[in-house]
Structure formats: C-alpha cells, structure tokens
Coordinates of C-alpha atoms and ligand atoms in Angstrom, one line a residue:
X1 CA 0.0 0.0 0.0
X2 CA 1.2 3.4 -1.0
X3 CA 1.3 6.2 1.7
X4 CA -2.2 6.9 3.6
X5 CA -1.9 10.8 3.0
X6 CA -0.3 13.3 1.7
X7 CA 0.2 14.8 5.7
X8 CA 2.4 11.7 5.6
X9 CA 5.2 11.9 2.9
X10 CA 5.3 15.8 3.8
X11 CA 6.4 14.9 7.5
X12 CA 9.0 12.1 6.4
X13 CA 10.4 14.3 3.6
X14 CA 10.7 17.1 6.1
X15 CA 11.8 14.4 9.2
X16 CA 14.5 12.6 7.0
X17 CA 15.7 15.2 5.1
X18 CA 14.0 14.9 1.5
X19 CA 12.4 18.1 0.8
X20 CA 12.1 21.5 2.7
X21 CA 10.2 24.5 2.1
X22 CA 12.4 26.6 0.5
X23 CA 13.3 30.5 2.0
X24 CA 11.6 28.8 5.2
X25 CA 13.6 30.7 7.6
X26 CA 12.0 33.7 6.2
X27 CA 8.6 32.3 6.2
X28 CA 9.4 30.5 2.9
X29 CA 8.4 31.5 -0.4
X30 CA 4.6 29.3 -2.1
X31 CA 5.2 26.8 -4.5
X32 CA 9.3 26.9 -3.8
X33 CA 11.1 23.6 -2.5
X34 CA 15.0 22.6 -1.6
X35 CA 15.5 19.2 -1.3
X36 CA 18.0 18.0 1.4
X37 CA 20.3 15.6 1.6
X38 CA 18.4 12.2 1.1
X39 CA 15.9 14.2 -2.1
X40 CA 18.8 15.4 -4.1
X41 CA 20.5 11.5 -3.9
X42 CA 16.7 10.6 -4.8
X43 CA 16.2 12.9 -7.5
X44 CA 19.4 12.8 -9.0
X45 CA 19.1 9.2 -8.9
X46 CA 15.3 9.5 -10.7
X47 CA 17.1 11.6 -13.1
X48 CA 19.8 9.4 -13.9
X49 CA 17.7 6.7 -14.8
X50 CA 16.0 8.9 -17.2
X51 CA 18.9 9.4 -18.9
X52 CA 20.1 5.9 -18.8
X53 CA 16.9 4.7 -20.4
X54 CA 16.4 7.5 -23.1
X55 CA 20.4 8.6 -24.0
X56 CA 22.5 5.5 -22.9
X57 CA 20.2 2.7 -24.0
X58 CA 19.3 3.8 -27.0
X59 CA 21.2 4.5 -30.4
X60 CA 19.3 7.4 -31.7
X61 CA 19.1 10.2 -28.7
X62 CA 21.3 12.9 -28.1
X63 CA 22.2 15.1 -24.9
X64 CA 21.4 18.8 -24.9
X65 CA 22.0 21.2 -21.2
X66 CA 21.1 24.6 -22.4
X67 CA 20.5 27.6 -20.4
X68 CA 17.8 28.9 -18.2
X69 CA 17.8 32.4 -19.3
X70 CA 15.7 33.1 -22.9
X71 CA 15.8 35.4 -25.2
X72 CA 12.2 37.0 -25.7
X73 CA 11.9 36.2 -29.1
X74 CA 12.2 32.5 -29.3
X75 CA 9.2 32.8 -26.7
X76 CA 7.4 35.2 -28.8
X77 CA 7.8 33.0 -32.0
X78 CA 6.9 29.6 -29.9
X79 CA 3.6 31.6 -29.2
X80 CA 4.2 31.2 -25.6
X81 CA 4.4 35.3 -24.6
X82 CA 0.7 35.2 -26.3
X83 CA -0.9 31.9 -25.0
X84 CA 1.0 30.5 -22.3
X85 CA -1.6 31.2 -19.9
X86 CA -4.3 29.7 -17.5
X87 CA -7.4 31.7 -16.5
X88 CA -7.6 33.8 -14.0
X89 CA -10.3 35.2 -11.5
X90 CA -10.2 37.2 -8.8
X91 CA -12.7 36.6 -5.2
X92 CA -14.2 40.5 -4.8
X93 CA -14.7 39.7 -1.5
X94 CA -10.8 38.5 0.1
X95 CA -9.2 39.5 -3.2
X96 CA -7.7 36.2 -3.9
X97 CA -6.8 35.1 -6.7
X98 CA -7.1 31.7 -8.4
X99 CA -7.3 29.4 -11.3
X100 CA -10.7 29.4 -12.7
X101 CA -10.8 26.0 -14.0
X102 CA -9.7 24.4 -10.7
X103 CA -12.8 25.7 -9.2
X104 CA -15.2 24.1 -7.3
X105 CA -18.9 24.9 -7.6
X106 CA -17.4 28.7 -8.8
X107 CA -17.1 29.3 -5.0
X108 CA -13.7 31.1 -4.1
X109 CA -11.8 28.3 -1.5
X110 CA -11.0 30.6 0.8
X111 CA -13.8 32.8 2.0
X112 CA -17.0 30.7 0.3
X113 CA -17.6 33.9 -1.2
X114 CA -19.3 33.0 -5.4
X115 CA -18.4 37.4 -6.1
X116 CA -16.0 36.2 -8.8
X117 CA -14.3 38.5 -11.9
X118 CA -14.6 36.9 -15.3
X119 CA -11.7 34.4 -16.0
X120 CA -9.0 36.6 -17.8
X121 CA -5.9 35.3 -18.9
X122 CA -2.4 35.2 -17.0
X123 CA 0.8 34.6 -18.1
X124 CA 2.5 31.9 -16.5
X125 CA 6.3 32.9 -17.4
X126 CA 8.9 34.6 -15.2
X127 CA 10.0 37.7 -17.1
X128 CA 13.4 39.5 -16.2
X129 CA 16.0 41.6 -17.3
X130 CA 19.2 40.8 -18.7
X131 CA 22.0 43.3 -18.0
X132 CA 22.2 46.8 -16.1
X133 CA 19.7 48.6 -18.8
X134 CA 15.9 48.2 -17.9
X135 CA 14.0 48.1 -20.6
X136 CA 12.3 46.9 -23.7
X137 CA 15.1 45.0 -25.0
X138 CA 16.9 43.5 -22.2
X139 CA 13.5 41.4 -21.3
X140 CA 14.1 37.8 -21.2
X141 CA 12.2 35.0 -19.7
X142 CA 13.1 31.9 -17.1
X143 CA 12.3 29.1 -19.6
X144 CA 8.8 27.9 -19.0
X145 CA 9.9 24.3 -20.5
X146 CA 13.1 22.7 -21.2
X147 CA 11.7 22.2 -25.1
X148 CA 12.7 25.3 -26.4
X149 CA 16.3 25.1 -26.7
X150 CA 16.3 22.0 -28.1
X151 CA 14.4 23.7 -31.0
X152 CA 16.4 26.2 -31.1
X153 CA 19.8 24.1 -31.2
X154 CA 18.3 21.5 -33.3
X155 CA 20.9 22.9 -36.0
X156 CA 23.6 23.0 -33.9
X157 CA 23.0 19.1 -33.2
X158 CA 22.3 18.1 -36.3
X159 CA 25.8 19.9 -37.9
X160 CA 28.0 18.7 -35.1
X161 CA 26.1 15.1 -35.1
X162 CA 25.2 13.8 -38.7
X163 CA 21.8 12.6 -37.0
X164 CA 19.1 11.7 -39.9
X165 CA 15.6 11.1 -38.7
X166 CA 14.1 9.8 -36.7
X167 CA 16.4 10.6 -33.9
X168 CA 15.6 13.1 -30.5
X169 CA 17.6 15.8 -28.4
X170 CA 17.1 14.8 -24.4
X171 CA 17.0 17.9 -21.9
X172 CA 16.9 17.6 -18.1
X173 CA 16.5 21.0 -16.1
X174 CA 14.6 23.5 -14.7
X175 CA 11.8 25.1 -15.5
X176 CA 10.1 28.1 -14.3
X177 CA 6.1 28.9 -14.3
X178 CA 4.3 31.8 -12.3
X179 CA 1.3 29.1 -11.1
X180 CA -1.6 30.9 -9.6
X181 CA -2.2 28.9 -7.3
X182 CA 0.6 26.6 -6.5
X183 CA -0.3 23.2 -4.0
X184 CA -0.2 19.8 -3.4
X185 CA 3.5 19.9 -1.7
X186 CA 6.0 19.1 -4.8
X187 CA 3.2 18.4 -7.3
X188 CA 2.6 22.0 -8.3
X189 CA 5.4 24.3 -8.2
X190 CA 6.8 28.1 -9.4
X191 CA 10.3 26.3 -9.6
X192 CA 10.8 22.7 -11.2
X193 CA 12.8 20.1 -13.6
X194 CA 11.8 18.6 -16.1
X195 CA 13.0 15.5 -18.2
X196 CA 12.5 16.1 -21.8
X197 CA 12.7 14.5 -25.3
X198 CA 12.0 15.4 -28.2
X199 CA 12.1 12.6 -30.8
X200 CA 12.1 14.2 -34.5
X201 CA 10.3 11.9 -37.2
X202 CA 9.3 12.4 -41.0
X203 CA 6.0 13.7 -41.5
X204 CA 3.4 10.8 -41.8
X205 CA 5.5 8.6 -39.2
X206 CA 4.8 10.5 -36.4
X207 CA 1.5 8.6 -35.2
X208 CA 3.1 5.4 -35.2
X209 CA 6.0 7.3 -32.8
X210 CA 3.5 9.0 -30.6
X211 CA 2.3 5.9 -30.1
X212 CA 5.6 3.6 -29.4
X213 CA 6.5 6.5 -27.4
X214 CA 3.6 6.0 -24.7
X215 CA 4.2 2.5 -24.4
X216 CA 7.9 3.4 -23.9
X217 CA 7.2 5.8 -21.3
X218 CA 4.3 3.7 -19.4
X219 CA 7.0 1.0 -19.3
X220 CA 9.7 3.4 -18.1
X221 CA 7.5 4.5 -14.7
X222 CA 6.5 1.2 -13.8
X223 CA 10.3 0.2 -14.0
X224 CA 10.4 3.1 -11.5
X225 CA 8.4 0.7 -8.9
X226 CA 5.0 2.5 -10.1
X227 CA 2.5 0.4 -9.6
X228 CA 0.4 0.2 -13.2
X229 CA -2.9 0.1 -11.5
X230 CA -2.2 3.2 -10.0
X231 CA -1.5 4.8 -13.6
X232 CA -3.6 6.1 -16.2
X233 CA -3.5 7.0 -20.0
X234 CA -5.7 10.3 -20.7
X235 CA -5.7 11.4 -24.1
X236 CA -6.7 15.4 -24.2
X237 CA -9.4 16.6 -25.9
X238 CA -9.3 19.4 -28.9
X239 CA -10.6 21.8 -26.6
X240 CA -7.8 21.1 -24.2
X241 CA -4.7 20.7 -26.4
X242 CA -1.7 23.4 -25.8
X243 CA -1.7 25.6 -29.0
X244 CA 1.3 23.6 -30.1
X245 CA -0.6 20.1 -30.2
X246 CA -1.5 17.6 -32.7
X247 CA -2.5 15.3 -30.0
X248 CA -1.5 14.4 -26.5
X249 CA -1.3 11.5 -24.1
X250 CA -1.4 12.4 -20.3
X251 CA 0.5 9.7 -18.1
X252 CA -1.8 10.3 -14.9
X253 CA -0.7 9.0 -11.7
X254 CA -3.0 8.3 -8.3
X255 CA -1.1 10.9 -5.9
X256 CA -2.3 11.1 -2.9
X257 CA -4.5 13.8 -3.9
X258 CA -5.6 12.8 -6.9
X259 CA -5.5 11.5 -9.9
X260 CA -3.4 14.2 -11.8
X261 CA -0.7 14.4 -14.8
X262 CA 2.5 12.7 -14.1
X263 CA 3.8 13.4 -17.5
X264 CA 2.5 14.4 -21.1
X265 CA 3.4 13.1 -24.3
X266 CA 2.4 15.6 -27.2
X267 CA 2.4 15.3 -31.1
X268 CA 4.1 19.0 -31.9
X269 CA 3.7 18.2 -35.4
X270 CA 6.4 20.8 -37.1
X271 CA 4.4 23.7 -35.0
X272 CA 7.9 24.8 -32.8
X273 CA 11.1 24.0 -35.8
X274 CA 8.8 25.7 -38.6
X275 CA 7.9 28.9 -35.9
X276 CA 11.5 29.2 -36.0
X277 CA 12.7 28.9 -39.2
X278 CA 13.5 31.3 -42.0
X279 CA 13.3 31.3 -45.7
X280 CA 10.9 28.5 -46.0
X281 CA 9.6 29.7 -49.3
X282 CA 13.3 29.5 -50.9
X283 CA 13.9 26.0 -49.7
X284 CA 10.9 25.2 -50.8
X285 CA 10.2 23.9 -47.0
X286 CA 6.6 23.1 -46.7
X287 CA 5.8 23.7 -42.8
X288 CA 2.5 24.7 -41.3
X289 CA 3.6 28.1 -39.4
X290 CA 4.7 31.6 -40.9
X291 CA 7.6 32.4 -42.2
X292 CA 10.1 33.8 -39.3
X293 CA 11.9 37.1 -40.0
X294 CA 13.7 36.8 -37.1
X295 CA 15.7 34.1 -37.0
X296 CA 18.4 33.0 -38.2
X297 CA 18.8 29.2 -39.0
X298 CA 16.5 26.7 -40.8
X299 CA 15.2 24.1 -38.9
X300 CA 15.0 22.1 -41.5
X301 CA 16.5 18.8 -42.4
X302 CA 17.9 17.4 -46.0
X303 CA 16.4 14.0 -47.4
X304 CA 20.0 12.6 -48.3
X305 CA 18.1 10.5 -51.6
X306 CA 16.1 13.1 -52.7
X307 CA 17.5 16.6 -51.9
X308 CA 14.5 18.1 -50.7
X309 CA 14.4 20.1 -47.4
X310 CA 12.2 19.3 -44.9
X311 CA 10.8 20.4 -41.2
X312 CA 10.8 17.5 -39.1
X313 CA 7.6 16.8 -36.9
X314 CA 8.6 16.4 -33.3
X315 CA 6.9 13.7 -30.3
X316 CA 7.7 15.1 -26.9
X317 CA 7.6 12.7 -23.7
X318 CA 7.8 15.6 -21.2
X319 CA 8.1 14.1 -17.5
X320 CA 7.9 16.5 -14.4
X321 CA 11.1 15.5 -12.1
X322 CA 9.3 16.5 -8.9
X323 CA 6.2 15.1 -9.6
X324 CA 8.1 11.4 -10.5
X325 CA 9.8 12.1 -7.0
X326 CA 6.5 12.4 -5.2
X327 CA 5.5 9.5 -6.8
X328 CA 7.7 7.5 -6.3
X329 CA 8.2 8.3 -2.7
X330 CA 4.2 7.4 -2.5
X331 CA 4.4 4.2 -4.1
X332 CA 7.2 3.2 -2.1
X333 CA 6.0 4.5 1.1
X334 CA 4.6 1.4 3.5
X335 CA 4.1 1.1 7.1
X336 CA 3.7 -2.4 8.4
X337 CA 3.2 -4.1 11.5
X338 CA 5.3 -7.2 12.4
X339 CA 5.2 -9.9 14.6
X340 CA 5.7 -8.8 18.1
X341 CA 2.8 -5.9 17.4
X342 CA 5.1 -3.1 16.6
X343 CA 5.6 -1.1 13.6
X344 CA 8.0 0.2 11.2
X345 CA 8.2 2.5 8.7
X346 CA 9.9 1.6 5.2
X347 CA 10.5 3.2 2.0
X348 CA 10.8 0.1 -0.9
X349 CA 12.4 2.5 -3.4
X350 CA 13.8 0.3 -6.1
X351 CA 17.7 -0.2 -5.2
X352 CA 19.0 2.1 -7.8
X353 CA 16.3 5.0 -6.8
X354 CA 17.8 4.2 -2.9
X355 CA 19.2 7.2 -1.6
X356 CA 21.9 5.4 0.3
X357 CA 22.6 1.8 -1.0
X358 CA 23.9 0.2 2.0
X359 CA 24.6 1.7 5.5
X360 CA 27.9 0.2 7.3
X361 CA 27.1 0.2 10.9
X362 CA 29.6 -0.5 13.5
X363 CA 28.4 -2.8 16.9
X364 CA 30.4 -0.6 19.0
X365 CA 31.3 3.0 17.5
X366 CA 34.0 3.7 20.8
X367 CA 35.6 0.1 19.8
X368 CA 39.1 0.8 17.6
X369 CA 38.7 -2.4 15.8
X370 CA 35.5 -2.6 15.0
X371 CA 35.4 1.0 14.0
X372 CA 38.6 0.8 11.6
X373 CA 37.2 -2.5 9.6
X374 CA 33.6 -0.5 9.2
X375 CA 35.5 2.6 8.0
X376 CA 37.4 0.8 5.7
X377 CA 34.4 -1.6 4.5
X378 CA 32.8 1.3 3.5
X379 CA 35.4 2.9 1.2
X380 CA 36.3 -0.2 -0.2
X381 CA 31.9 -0.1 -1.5
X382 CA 31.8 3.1 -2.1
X383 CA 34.8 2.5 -4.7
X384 CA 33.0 0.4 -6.6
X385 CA 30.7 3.7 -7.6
X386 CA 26.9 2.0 -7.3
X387 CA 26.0 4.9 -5.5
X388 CA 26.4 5.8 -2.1
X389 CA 28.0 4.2 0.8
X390 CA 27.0 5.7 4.5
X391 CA 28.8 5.0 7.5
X392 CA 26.7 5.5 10.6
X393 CA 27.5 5.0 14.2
X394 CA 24.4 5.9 16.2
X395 CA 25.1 2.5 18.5
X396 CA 22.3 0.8 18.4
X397 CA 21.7 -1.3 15.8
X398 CA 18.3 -2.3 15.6
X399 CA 17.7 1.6 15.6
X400 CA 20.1 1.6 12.9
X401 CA 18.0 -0.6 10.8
X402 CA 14.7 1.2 11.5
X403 CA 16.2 4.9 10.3
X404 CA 17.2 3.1 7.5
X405 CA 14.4 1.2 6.5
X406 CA 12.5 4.4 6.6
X407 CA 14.7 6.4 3.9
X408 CA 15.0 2.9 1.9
X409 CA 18.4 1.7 2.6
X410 CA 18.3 -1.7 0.6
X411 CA 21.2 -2.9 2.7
X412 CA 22.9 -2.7 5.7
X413 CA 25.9 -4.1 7.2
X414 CA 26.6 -4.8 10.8
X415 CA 30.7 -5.1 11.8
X416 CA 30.9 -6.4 15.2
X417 CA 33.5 -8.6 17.1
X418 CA 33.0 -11.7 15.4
X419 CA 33.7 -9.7 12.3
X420 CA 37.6 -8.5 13.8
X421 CA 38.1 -11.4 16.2
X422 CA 36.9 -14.8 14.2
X423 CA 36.6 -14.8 10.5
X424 CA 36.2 -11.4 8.9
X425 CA 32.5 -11.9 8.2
X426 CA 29.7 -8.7 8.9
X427 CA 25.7 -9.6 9.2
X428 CA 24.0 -8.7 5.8
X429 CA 20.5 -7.1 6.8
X430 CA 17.9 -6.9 3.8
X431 CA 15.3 -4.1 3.7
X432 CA 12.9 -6.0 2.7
X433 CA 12.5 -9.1 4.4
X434 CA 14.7 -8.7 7.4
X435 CA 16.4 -11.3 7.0
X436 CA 19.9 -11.5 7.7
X437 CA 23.0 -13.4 6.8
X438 CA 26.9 -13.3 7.6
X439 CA 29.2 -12.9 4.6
X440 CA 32.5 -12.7 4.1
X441 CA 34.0 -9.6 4.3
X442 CA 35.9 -10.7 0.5
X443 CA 32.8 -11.6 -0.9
X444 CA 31.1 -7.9 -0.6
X445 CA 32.2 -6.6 -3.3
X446 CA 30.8 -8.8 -5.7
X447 CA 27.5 -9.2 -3.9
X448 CA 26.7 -5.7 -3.7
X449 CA 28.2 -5.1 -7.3
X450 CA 25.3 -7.7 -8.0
X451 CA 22.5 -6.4 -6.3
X452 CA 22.7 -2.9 -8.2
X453 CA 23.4 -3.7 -10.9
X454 CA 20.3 -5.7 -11.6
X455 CA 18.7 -2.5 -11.0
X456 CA 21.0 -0.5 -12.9
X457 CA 19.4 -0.8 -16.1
X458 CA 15.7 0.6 -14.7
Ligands
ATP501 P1 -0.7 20.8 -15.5 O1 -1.9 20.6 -16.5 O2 -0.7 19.9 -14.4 O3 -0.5 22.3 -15.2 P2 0.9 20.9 -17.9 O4 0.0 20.1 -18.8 O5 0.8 22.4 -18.0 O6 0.6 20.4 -16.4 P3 3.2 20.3 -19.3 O7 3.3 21.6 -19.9 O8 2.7 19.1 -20.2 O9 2.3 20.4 -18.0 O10 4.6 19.9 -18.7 C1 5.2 18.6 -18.7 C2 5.4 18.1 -17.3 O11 6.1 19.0 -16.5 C3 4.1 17.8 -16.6 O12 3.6 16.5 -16.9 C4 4.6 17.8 -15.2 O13 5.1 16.6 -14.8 C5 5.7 18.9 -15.2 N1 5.1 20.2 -14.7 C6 4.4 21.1 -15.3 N2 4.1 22.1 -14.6 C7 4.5 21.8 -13.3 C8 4.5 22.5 -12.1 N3 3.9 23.7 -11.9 N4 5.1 21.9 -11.0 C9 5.7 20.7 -11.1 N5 5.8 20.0 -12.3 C10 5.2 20.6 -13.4

C-alpha cells in the first residue's frame, strides 16, 4: 500500500531530510522547494535513470543542457508570450486570486464567497531583465519548458552530429512557471525540472512514434516501482490541447491527492522547428507556421536520396522531475506491522532509486577495531561507484536498521566482534524481508556489485 496521505510523505520528507520548504527561515516562499540531503541523492538518482533509459540505451538520442535564461523572441515565436496562460479570476470579497478551471462549484476556496471577476488570462512565465539597462530590450524570460532550446539548437546538433531522422535531443533542467495557485507539496510548483525528449520523425510517421512513445514511457514508470494500477493514460481533448498540439497523451498518476498528470506526451507536429525557421519559401520547405523574420537558421532537415528540405515533426515525452519524486516516494512509502505488534516504517524505493545503498554500521562505535574495519568496509563499496555508501554509528543497531528502513536503505551491514576477532564476516541485513545473513568480508564486493546492478538498467 502506497502512503495513507499526503500529511504523511510531507512529514517524512521534512523528518529525514527529503524536501524543505524553500526561504523557510524567512517564512518561505509558495510553491518553492529545496531538497535535502536524502531528495537530491533521490532525484538525482530518478534523473539518472532517465537518462540511462532515453540517452545510454538507445542509439538514436542525443544530450542537450542549455540555459535557463531566454531570449524573448524565441518565446514570442513559440507563441508562448501570447498563450501561455491559464485563466484567472479574482474573489471581490478577500481579493484572492485563483485558477478558474480548478474551481469548485465557482465558489472562491477561501472565504466561500461565489463574487468572482470573469476568468482573464495570466501569463504563466517569469520575465526578467538581462544586463544593467531596464527596458524593452533587455526582457528575457526563465524558460517555462526545457523544449525550447532544443528547437532552437536543433541545428547545432544536427551539424555537429550527422543525425538523420528519426532521432531526438534529451533535456533535463529546470523550468520556471508563475502558477496561480501553487499546491499539493512538490506536485505544483513556481520552480521545477523537467526531463524532456524530443524525438524528431518524417511527417506521416509520427503517429506510429507517438504511439511507441507511450508505451515506452508507461513501461519506463512502472520500471520506476509504479504500480500500473495506479496509472492512467488520458488522451486530451481538442478543446484542451496546448496551441502547439497535434495530439497528446497524459500519463496520470493516483497521488495522494488525486489523480493528476504525471507526465504528457504531445504530437508537436512541425508547430515549434517551422515557428523558428526562416526562408521556407526558398527552400521550398513546406511547414505549417509563418515564415520567421527573425531568425536566423533553418530548422529544416535534407532528405539525403532526394535533396528536398524538410521540417521535421517532433513527439515530446515531457516528464515533471518532482512530480516522478512524489511519486515514487508514495508508491514506495509502506508502514507495516510485524510480529511482536510493533511497527516500522519503510520506503521500498527500487535499489538504484535508494538514496543510500547500503549503510555500514559498526556494533560498538567507541571500539578501535570494529570502528577501523567498518570505516574501511565502506570505502572499499563506495569505490566500486553503485552509489552511495554511509557509515553510521548511532550505537544501536536495531535503531540503525529502523532509520534506514524508513529512507530505503536496501542494505545494511553490521561489523561487530565476530567480524575482527573470528573470521572477517559482517551480518548482511535486507530491507525487505529482514532477514539476515553473515558474509564474508571478501565476498562484498561482488554481492553488492550484483544487487545494483540488476537494477541499474531501470
Ligand atoms: P498541468 O496541467 O498539471 O498544469 P501541464 O499540462 O501544464 O501540467 P506540461 O506543460 O505538459 O504540464 O509539462 C510537462 C510536465 O512538466 C508535466 O507533466 C509535469 O510533470 C511537469 N510540470 C508542469 N508544470 C509543473 C509544475 N507547476 N510543478 C511541477 N511539475 C510541473
């Protein structure tokens, strides 16, 4: 069973060290989050696993890490300064403000009050200035989406690559979006990452790839330790679809909350490379936006056999970082109640999502011996570069275990005298079942090596 509540995974995130509110000392700042010690090993583990799957394991993906900071135009001609918006209304009564379509019964949430404005539009991005001169010209944006550079380098790539289609730029990062009402702990956020792909096909292929890529990506989360009966396929409607949209897929997840997008996976068509592309007419380039004045560089690609030039259409598989955190954390998330009527907490992350692999605890941490083969256990692991090896010394063991088993620590090792005095062996204790073992000291390396790596490949 995945967590009970939300209240839950918000006080062991904050307890353990996951996630904080960010700015807190200062009262924080809404929909702004930090994570700590055990969420960035979690996250950056999430992430890595992304990459793993969509660069490393495939022959036909490319890398991208492009900056934060955007030129206005590219947002202008991506028809995000015009569109990018959700409505707006505003309570007469307490003057708050909120998103009209996550209304309930068109009553404001806060004072009950049904005095509301008309929904007008607000712009979601975060608009700044770029050098010591304030004005027009030196506005840029925080990238709402990780997509737009990879549009905008697609050339670059493409010259410094040889790709031919179909082939796809991955993007991790940030992304920035002035929500109006930000909730839901880590679901909805001003400040967030995303893990991005966009998979260029010829025209008339690209149904067949929208749909290869949902499987894909169904498969991906449930390799995550997702449970598939908690996950759902929406396809939008029309009336729904972003303005750049052929057709989407919406991975939805059951948070605790609700059942709400996890990730969406979008049909751009040639909507973004043809908005940025000049001189179609002279290439003869046949794309379904304007002309761009603007820019630069043709988007375009060259059909090797028969000359012609061509805009690619692009499928996206667009995953939110924090919200694959949040649910993973959920599904993993179990409290159970053994034997002898007590209960303990555990986080079953999959081992290569595991913050800390394996924890080496010492029997005795004021005892030289036992505290020099520990220490040097856990170097000798941490060598091996699976991920991270913790050496703790709180003294008590089976409290040892507990704290671990609650932040997901698939293994931990106890050193004790047996271990310095007889035959160099240290108790093996599994997450999972309990269960222990004694193994040689020698024979670590290879165990452990084993146990990861079967989850390496998730
Ligand atoms: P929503 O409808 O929930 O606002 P969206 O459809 O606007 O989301 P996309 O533009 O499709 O989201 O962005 C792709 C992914 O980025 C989403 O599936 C989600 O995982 C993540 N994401 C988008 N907005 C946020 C946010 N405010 N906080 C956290 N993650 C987000």
């Amino acid at each position: 069973m995945p967590a009970r509540s939300m209240e839950e995974l918000v006080a062991l995130c904050k307890r353990r060290g996951f996630v904080f509110q960010a700015s807190e000392l200062y009262g924080g700042l809404q929909g702004v989050y930090d994570y700590g010690p055990l969420g960035v090993e979690l996250k950056n583990n999430l992430k890595a696993a992304w990459w793993r799957a969509m660069v490393y394991e495939r022959d036909d993906v490319e890398g991208l890490d492009s900056a934060i900071l955007t030129n206005r135009k590219v947002l202008q001609y991506s028809g995000h300064e015009a569109t990018f918006t959700d409505p707006m209304v505003d309570c007469r009564q307490c003057r708050a403000r909120w998103r009209a379509d996550h209304l309930e019964g068109g009553r404001c949430p806060k004072c009950g009050s049904d005095d509301l404005t008309e929904p007008r539009p607000f712009n979601l991005m975060f608009r700044t200035q770029v050098g010591p001169v304030e004005d027009a010209s030196s506005t840029a944006y925080l990238r709402p989406e990780t997509a737009q550079s990879i549009f905008t380098n697609f050339k670059h790539v493409v010259d410094a690559t040889s790709r031919r289609l179909p082939f796809g730029i991955a993007q991790v990062g940030k992304a920035f979006r002035n929500e109006i009402t930000p909730r839901n702990f880590i679901f909805r956020v001003r400040e967030f990452e995303q893990m991005e792909l966009e998979f260029f096909v010829e025209p008339g292929t690209d149904e067949e790839w929208h749909e290869t890529w949902v499987q894909e990506r169904l498969d991906w989360w449930r390799r995550q330790g997702i449970d598939p009966n908690r996950l759902e396929l929406y396809r939008v409607p029309p009336e729904e679809l972003a303005h750049y949209s052929k057709a989407t897929f919406d991975v939805m997840y059951r948070f605790p909350h609700g059942v709400e997008e996890l990730e969406g996976i979008a049909n751009r068509t040639d909507f973004d490379l043809g908005s940025h592309t000049k001189d179609q007419d002279s290439l003869g380039i046949d794309a379904s936006v304007e002309e761009n004045p603007d820019s630069n560089a043709r988007l375009a690609i060259r059909d090797l056999q028969s000359g012609t030039w061509r805009v690619p259409y692009v499928i996206e598989p667009s995953a939110g970082v924090d919200r694959g955190v949040l649910a993973v954390l959920n599904e993993a998330y179990r409290v159970e109640t053994l034997d002898n009527g007590s209960t303990r907490t555990v986080l079953g992350l999959k081992p290569h999502l595991a913050p800390v692999k394996v924890a080496v605890l010492p029997l005795k941490r004021n005892h030289e011996g036992i505290v020099a083969r520990a220490r040097a256990i856990r170097k000798e692991l941490q060598a091996l570069g699976f991920g991270r090896v913790l050496y703790e010394d709180t003294g008590n063991i089976g409290k040892g275990y507990r704290r671990h088993d609650e932040v997901g620590t698939p293994l931990c090792l106890t050193v004790d005298f047996q271990t310095i005095e007889e035959d160099d062996t240290v108790t093996v204790r599994d997450r999972d079942t309990m269960a222990q073992t004694r193994l040689a000291v020698a024979e670590l390396p290879a165990y452990v090596g084993e146990y990861f790596s079967a989850g390496a490949g998730s």
